[in-house]
Coordinates of C-alpha atoms in Angstrom, one line a residue:
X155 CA 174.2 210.4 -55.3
X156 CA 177.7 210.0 -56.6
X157 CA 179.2 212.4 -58.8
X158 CA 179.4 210.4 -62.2
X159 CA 175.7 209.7 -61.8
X160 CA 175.6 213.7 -62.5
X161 CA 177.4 213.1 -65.8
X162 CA 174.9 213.0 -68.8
X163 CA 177.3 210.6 -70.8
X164 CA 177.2 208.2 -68.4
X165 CA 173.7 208.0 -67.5
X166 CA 172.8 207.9 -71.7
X167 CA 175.0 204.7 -71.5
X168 CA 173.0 202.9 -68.4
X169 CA 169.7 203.9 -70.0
X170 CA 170.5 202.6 -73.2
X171 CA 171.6 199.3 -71.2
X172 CA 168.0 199.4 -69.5
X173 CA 166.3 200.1 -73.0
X174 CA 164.6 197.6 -74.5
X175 CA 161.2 196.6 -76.3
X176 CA 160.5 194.7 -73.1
X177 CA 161.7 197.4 -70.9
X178 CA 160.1 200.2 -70.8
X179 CA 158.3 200.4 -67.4
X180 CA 161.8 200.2 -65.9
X181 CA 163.2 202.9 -67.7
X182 CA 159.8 204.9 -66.9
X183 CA 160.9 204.5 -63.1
X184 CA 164.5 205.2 -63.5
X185 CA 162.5 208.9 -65.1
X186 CA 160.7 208.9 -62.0
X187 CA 163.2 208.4 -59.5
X188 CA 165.3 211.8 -59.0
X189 CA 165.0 215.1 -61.4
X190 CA 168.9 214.1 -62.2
X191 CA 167.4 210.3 -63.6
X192 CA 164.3 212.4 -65.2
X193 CA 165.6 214.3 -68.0
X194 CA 168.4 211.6 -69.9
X195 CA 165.9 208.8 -69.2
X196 CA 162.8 210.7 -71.3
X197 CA 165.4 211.2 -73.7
X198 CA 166.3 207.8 -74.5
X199 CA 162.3 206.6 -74.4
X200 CA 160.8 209.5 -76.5
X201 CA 164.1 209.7 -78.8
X202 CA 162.7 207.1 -81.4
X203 CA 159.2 207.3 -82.4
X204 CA 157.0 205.0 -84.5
X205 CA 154.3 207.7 -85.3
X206 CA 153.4 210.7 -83.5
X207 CA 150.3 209.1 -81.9
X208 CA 152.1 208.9 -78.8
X209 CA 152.9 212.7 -78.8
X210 CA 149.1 213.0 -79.6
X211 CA 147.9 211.1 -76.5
X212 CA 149.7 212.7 -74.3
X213 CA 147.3 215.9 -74.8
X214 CA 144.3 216.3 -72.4
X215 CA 141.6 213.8 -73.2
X216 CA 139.1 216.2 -73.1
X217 CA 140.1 218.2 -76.0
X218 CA 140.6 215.0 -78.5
X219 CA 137.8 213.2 -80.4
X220 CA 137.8 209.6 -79.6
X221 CA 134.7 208.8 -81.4
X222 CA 135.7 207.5 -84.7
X223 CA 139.2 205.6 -83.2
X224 CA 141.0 202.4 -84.7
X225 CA 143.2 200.3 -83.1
X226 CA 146.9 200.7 -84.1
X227 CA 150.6 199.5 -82.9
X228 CA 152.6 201.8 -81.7
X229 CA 155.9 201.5 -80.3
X230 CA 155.3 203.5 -76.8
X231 CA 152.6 204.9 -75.5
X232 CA 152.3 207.2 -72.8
X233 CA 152.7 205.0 -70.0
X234 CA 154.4 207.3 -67.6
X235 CA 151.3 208.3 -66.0
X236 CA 150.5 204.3 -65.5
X237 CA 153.9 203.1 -65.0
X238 CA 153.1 199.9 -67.5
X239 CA 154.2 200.0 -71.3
X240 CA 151.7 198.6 -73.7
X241 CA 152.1 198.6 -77.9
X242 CA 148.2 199.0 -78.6
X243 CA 147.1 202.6 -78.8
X244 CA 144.8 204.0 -80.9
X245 CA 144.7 206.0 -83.1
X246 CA 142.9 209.9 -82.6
X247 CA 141.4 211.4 -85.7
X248 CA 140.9 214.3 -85.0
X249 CA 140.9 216.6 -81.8
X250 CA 137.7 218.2 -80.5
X251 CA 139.0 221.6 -80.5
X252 CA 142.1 223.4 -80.7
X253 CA 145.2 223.1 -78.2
X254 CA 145.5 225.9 -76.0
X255 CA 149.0 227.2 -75.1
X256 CA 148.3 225.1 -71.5
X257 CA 147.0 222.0 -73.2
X258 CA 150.7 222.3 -75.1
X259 CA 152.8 222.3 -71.8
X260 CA 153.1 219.0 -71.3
X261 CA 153.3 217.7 -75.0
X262 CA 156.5 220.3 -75.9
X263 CA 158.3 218.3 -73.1
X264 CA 158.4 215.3 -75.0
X265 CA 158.2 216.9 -78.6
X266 CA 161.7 218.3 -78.5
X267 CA 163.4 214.9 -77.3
X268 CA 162.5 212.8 -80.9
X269 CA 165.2 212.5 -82.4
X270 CA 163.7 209.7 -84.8
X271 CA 159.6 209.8 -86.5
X272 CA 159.9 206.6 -88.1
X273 CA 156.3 206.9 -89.7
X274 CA 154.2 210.4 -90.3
X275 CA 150.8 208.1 -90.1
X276 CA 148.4 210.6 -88.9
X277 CA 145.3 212.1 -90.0
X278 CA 146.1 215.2 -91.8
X279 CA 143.9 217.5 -90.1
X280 CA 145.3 216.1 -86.9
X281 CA 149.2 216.9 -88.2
X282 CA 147.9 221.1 -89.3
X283 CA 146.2 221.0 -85.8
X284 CA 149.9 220.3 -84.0
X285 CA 151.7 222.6 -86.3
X286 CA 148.9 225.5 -86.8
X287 CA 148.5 224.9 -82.5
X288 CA 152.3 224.6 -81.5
X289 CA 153.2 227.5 -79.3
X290 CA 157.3 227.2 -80.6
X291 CA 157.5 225.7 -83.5
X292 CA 158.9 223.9 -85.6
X293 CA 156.9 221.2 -83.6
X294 CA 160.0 218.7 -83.8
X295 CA 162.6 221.3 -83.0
X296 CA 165.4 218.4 -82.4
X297 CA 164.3 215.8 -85.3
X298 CA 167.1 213.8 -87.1
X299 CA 165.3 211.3 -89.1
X300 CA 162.1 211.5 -90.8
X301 CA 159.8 208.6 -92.4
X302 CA 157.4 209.7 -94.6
X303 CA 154.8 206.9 -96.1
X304 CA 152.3 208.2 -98.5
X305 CA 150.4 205.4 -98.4
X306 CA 148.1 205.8 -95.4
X307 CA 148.1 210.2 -96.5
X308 CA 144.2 211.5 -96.7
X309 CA 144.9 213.9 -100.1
X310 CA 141.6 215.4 -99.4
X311 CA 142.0 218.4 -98.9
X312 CA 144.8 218.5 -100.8
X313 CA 148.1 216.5 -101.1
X314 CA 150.7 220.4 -101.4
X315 CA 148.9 221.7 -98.5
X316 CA 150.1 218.3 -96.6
X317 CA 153.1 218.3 -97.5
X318 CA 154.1 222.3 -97.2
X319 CA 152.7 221.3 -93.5
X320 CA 155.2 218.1 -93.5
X321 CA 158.3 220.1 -94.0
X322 CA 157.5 222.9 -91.2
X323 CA 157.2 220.3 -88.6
X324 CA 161.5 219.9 -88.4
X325 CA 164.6 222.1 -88.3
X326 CA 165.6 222.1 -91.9
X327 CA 169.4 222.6 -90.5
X328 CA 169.0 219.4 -88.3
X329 CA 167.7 216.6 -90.2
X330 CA 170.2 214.4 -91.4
X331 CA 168.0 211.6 -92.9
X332 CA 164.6 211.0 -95.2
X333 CA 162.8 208.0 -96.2
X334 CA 160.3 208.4 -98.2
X335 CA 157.9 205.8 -99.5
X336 CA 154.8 206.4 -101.7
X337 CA 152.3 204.8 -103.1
X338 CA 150.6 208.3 -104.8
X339 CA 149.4 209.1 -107.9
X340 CA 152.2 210.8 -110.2
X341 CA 151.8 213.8 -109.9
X342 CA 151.8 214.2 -106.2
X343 CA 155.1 212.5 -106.0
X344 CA 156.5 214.6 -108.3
X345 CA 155.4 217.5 -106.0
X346 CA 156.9 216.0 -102.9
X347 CA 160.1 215.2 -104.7
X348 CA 160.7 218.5 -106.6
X349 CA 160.4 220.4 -103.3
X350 CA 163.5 218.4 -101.3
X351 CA 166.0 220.7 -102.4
X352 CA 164.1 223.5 -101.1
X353 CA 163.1 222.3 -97.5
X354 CA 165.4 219.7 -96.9
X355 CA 169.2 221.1 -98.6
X356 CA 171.1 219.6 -95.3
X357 CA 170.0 216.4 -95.5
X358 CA 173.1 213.9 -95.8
X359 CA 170.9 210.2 -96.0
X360 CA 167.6 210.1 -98.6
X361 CA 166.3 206.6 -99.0
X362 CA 163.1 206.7 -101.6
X363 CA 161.0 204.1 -102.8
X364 CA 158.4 205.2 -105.2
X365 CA 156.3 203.5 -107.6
X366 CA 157.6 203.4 -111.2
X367 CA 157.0 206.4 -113.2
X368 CA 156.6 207.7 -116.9
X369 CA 160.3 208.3 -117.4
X370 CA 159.9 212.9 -117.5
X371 CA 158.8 212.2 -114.0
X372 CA 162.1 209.7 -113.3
X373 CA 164.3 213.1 -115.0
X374 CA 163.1 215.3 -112.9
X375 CA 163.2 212.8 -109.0
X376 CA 166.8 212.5 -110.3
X377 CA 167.5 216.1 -111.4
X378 CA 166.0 217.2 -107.7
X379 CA 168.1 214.7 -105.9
X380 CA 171.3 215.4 -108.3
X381 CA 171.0 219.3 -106.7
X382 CA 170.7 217.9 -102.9
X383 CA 174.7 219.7 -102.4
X384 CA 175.2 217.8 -98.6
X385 CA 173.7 214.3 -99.9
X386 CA 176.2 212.0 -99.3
X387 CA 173.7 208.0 -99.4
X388 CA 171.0 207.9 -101.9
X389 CA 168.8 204.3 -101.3
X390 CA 166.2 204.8 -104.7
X391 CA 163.7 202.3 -105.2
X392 CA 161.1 201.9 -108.2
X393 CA 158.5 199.3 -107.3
X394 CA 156.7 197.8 -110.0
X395 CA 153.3 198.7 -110.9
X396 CA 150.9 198.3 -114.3
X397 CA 152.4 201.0 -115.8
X398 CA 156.1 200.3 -115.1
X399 CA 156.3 199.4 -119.2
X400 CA 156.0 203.0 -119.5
X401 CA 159.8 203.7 -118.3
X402 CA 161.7 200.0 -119.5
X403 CA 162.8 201.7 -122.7
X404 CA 163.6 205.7 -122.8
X405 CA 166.4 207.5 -123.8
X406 CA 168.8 209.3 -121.7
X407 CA 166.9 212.9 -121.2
X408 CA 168.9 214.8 -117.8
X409 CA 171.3 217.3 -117.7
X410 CA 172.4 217.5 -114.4
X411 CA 175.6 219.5 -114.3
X412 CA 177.5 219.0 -111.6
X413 CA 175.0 216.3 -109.7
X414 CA 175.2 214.8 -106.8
X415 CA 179.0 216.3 -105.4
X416 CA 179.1 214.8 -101.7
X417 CA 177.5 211.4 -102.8
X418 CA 179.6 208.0 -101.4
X419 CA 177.2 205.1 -101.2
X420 CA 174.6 204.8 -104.1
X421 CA 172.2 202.1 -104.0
X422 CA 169.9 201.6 -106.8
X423 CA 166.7 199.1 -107.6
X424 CA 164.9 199.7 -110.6
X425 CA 163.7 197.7 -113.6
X426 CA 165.1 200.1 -116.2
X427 CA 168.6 200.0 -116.8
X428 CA 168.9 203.0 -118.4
X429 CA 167.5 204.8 -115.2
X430 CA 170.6 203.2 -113.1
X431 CA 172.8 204.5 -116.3
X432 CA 171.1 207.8 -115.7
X433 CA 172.1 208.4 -112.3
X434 CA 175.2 207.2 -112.8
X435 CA 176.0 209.4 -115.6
X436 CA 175.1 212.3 -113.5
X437 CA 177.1 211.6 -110.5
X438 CA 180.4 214.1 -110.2
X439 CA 181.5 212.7 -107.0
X440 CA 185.0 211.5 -106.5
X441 CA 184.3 210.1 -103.1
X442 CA 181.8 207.0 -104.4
X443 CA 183.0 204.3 -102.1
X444 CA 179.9 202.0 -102.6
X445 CA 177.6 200.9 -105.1
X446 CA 174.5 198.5 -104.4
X447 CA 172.6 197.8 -108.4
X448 CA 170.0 195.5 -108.2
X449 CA 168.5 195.2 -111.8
X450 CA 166.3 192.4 -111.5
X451 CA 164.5 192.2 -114.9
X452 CA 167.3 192.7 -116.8
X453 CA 168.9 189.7 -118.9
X454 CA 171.0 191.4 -121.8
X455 CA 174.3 191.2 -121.4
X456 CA 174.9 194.8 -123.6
X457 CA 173.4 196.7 -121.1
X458 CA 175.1 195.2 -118.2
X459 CA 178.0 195.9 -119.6
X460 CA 177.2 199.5 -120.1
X461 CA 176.7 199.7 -116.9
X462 CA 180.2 198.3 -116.1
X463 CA 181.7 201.0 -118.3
X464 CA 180.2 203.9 -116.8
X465 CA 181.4 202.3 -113.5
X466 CA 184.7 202.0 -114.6
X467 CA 185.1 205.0 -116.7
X468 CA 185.7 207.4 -113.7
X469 CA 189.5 207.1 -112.9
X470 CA 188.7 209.0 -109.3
X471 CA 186.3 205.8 -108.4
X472 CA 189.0 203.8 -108.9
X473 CA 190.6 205.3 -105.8
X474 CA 188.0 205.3 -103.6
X475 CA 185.4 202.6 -104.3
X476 CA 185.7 200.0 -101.6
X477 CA 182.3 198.0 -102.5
X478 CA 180.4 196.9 -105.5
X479 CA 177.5 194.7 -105.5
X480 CA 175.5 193.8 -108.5
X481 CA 172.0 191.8 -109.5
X482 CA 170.7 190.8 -112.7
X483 CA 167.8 189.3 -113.8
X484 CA 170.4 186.1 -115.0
X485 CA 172.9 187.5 -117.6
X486 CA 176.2 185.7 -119.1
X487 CA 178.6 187.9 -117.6
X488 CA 182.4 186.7 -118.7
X489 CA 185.5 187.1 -117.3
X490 CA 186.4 189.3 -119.7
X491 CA 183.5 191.7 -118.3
X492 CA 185.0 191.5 -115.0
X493 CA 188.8 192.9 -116.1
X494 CA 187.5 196.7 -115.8
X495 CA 186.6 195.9 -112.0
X496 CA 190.0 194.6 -111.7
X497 CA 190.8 198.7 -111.6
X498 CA 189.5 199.1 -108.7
X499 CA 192.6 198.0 -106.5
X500 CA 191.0 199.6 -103.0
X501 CA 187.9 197.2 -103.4
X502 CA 187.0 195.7 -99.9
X503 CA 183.4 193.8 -100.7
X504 CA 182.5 192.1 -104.8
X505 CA 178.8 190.8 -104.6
X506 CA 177.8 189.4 -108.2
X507 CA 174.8 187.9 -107.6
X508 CA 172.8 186.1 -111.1
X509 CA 175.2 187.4 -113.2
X510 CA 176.2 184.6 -114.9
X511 CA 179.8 184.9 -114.5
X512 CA 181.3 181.4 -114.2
X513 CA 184.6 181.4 -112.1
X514 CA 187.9 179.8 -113.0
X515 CA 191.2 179.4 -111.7
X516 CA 192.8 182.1 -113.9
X517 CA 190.0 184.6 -112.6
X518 CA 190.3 184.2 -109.1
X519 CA 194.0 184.4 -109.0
X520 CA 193.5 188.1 -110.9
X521 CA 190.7 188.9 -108.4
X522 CA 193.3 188.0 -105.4
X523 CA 196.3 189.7 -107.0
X524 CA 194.4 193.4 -108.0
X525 CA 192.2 193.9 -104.5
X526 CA 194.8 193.2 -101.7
X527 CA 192.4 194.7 -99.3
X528 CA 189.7 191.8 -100.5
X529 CA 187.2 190.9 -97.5
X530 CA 184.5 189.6 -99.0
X531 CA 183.9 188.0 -102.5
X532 CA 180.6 186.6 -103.3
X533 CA 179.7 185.0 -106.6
X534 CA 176.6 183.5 -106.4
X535 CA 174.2 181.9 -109.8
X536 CA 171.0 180.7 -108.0
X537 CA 169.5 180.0 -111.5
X538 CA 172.1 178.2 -112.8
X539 CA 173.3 174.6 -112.7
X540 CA 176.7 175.3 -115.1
X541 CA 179.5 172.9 -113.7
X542 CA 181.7 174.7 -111.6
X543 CA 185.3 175.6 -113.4
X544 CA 187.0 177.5 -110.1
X545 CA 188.6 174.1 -108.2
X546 CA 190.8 174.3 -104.7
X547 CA 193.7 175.9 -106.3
X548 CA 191.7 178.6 -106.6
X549 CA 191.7 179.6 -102.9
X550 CA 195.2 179.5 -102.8
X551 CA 196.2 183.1 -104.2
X552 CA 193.6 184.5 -101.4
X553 CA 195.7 182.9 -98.7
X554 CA 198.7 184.7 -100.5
X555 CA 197.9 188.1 -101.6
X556 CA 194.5 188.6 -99.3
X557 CA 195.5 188.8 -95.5
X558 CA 191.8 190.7 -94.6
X559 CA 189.6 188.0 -96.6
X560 CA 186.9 186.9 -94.1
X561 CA 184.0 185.4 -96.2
X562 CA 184.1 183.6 -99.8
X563 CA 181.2 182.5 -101.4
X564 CA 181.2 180.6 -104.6
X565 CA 180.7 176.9 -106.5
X566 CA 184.3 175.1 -106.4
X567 CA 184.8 171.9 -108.2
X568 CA 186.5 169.7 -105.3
X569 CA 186.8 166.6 -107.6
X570 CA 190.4 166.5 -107.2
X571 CA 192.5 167.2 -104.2
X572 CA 195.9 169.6 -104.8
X573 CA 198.7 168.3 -103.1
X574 CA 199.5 170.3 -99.7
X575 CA 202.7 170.9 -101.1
X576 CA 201.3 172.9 -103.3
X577 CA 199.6 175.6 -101.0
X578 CA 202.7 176.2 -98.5
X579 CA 203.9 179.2 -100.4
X580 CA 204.0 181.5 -98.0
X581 CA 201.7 184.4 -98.0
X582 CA 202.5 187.9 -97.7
X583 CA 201.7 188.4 -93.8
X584 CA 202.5 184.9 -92.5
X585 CA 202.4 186.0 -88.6
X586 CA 199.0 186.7 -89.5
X587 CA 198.1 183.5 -91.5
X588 CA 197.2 181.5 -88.2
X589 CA 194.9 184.2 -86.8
X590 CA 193.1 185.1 -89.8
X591 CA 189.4 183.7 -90.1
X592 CA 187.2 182.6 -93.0
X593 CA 184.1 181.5 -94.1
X594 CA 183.7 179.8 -97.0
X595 CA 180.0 179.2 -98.3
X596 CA 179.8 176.6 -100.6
X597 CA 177.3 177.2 -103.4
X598 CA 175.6 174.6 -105.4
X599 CA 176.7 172.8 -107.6
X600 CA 180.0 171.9 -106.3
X601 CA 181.2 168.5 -106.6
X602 CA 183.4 167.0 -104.2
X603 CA 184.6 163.3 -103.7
X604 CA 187.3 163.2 -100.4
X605 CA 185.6 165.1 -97.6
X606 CA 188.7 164.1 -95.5
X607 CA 191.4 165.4 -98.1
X608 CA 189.3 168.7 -98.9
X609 CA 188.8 169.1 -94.6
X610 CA 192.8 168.7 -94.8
X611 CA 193.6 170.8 -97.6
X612 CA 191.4 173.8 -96.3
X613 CA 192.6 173.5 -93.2
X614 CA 196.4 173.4 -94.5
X615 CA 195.2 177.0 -96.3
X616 CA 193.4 178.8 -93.5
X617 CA 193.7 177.3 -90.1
X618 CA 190.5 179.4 -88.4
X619 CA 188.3 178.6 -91.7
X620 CA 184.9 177.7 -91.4
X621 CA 182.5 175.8 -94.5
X622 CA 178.8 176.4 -94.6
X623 CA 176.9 174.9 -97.6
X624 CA 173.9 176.9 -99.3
X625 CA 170.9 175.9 -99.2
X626 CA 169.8 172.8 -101.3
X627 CA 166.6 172.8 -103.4
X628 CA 167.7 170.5 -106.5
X629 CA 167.5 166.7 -105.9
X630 CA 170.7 166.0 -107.8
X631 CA 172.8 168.3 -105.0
X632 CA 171.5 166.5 -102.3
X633 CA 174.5 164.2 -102.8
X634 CA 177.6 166.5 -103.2
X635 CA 175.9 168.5 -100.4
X636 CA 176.1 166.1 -97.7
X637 CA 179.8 165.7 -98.8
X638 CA 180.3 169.2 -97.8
X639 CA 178.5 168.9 -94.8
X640 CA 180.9 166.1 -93.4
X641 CA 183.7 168.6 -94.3
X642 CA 181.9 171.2 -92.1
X643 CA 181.6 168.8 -89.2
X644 CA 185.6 167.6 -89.7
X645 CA 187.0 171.2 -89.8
X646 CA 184.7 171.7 -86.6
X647 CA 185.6 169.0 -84.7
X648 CA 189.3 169.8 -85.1
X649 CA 188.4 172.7 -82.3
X650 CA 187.2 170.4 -79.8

């Protein structure tokens, strides 16, 4: 065998290669082939793991309880005995009798090559029985990401007992990620969130997605995750349930002195907007390079705009935030509510999406001249039908001041055609200029007349752009729409 084929690296790339959801008996053989095959090839099949049925049935059949089974998916399935992959297990639950230290031998080979437990769906006797059982614990000695989903948890014999069990099953120092998702009664999330700082201090990623709470609970998630010292991407959801009226209107109740200190990528869904003011108030990072707010009930203008202040209030953010997407329930954002963003002049990515905000002219040559390092810039009002202000000239400061810009989306009113004499200013990087790509998607409504002289005139701006028009669903688009199509097809067929 040649030498590089003795070089871990190398095989890890090949296997990967070989990996797929289609693939799995030939990456099974490649394990079988030679011991110097075996060990990176069961590292790249057992590395990612739906569930830990898989780690179950590889136990001697003998010592598990088949009698009360159901029928699951599963991503793999111990097929290295058969040498064929299927995705139907099922699901053991509970074993006969206890693992001996010999029924172990076999499973701790695979145990200590996940790297990834996507789902902890498991009977909860059968989880204590692998961690009471497990000759060297913890039972995942090498985990990096855990899934946890409440919703399939028997709380029977009692949800803390669970959970304590949970968070002995991984190397506290090792895991990197969390995502946790529960469907539990209030209490027992608040258990499970409360004790992350204690089991879980290292973790870097925590993505949570709970139902939404009476708003002491909502202090204290935020207090515990506020403490998390290494977490650097919070992803917190609040799904809406009956009792979600319970937390729309609160006051501002946590005291989190310096929260959340490694944080740089917040993203937040909730249907109070004093929650999202909550967090943000408590954050005393000066790293925060993106922010993802989705606020989908909310329509009053006042509160988005608190929220824009407390954005724009941290002169450190200014520096380092590179992305900023926002959703409203449909709001009237103004220009004028935009000129704080206009701070931010290391801003890479703008998503306003049902904000209201009308573009013009004026606006998107202040947007071009403050983020020189622009990429994308979407504006989108799905809900609205408001005549579009922002025309053709608009684009022009973008080709000037914007030499990264890749995709624009917005509603431009293409009525009238600028003259091309107009847009040869040259812009700042003009070598660049001919290489530089765009998209432009066209929102509705965005009227148009001269297909031809719009192809010509885009072209004339950015020679490697590209149109794609949104998706129609009003009848009086249809029109204006097909307009933009043929300017599609004209730009395109200029490459052929």
């Amino acid at each position: 065998m040649h030498r590089c084929l003795e070089i871990t690296e190398i095989l890890l790339e090949i296997f990967e290669l070989v990996f797929n959801d289609d693939c799995y008996p030939n990456l099974a053989s490649l394990a079988r082939t030679c011991r110097s095959f075996n060990g990176p090839a069961l590292d790249v099949l057992w590395q990612d793991q739906s569930s830990l049925l898989p780690l179950v049935r590889c136990f001697p059949r003998e010592i598990l309880d088949l009698s009360g089974t159901t029928a699951v998916r599963v991503k793999f399935v111990n097929f290295l005995d058969t040498g064929s992959a299927t995705s139907l297990g099922f699901q053991c639950q509970k074993f006969a009798k206890v693992p001996s230290v010999q029924d172990w031998e076999r499973p701790s080979v695979y145990a200590k090559r996940i790297r990834i437990l996507e789902s902890t769906i498991l009977d909860a006797t059968v989880l204590q029985t692998l961690l009471q059982s497990c000759p060297s614990p913890p039972l995942l000695p090498n985990l990096r990401h855990l899934g946890i989903d409440s919703h399939h948890v028997d709380t029977t014999s009692g949800y803390d007992a669970y959970v304590a069990s949970l968070f002995t099953s991984f190397s506290p120092k090792l895991l990197q990620s969390l995502q946790i998702e529960c469907g539990l009664e209030s209490n027992d999330t608040l258990y499970l969130l409360t004790q992350l700082p204690k089991h879980c201090a290292q973790i870097e990623f925590l993505y949570v997605s709970l139902l939404d709470s009476p708003s002491r609970d909502i202090a204290e998630y935020i207090a515990s995750f506020a403490s998390m010292r290494h977490l650097k991407s919070l992803d917190f959801t609040l799904v809406n349930s009956d009792s979600a009226a319970v937390s729309f209107h609160r006051p501002s109740s946590i005291n989190t002195p310096n929260g959340f200190p490694s944080v740089i990528e917040l993203s937040v869904n909730f249907r109070s907007t004093v929650t999202a003011l909550d967090i943000f108030k408590a954050i005393h990072s000066t790293q925060l390079r993106r922010i993802d707010v989705c606020l989908p009930f909310e329509g009053d203008i006042a509160n988005l705009r608190e929220v824009l202040a407390t954005i724009t209030s941290r002169p450190a953010w200014k520096q380092s935030m590179r992305s900023i997407s926002l959703t409203t329930g449909g709001c009237s954002m103004t220009a004028n509510d935009v000129q704080g963003l206009l701070t931010f002049n290391h801003l890479r990515c703008l998503h306003l999406n049902r904000t209201g905000l009308v573009l013009d002219d004026y606006l998107l040559n202040d947007m071009a001249k403050a983020w020189p390092m622009l990429e994308r810039l979407f504006i989108a009002n799905p809900l609205s039908r408001s005549s579009p202000k922002a025309t053709l000239n608009g684009l022009v400061p973008f080709s000037k001041h914007c030499p990264h810009i890749s995709i624009l989306h917005l509603s431009l009113d293409a009525t009238d055609v600028p003259a091309l004499a107009n847009t040869t200013d040259a812009p700042r990087d003009d070598s660049r200029r001919g290489d530089r790509r765009l998209v432009l998607l066209v929102d509705m409504p965005s009227e148009i007349c001269d297909p031809i002289g719009v192809a010509s005139f885009l072209l004339n701006l950015f020679p490697r752009i590209t149109v794609t028009v949104a998706v129609v669903d009003n009848h009086d688009e249809f029109q204006p729409a097909f307009l933009w199509r043929r300017v599609a097809n004209i730009i395109e067929g200029t490459r052929k």
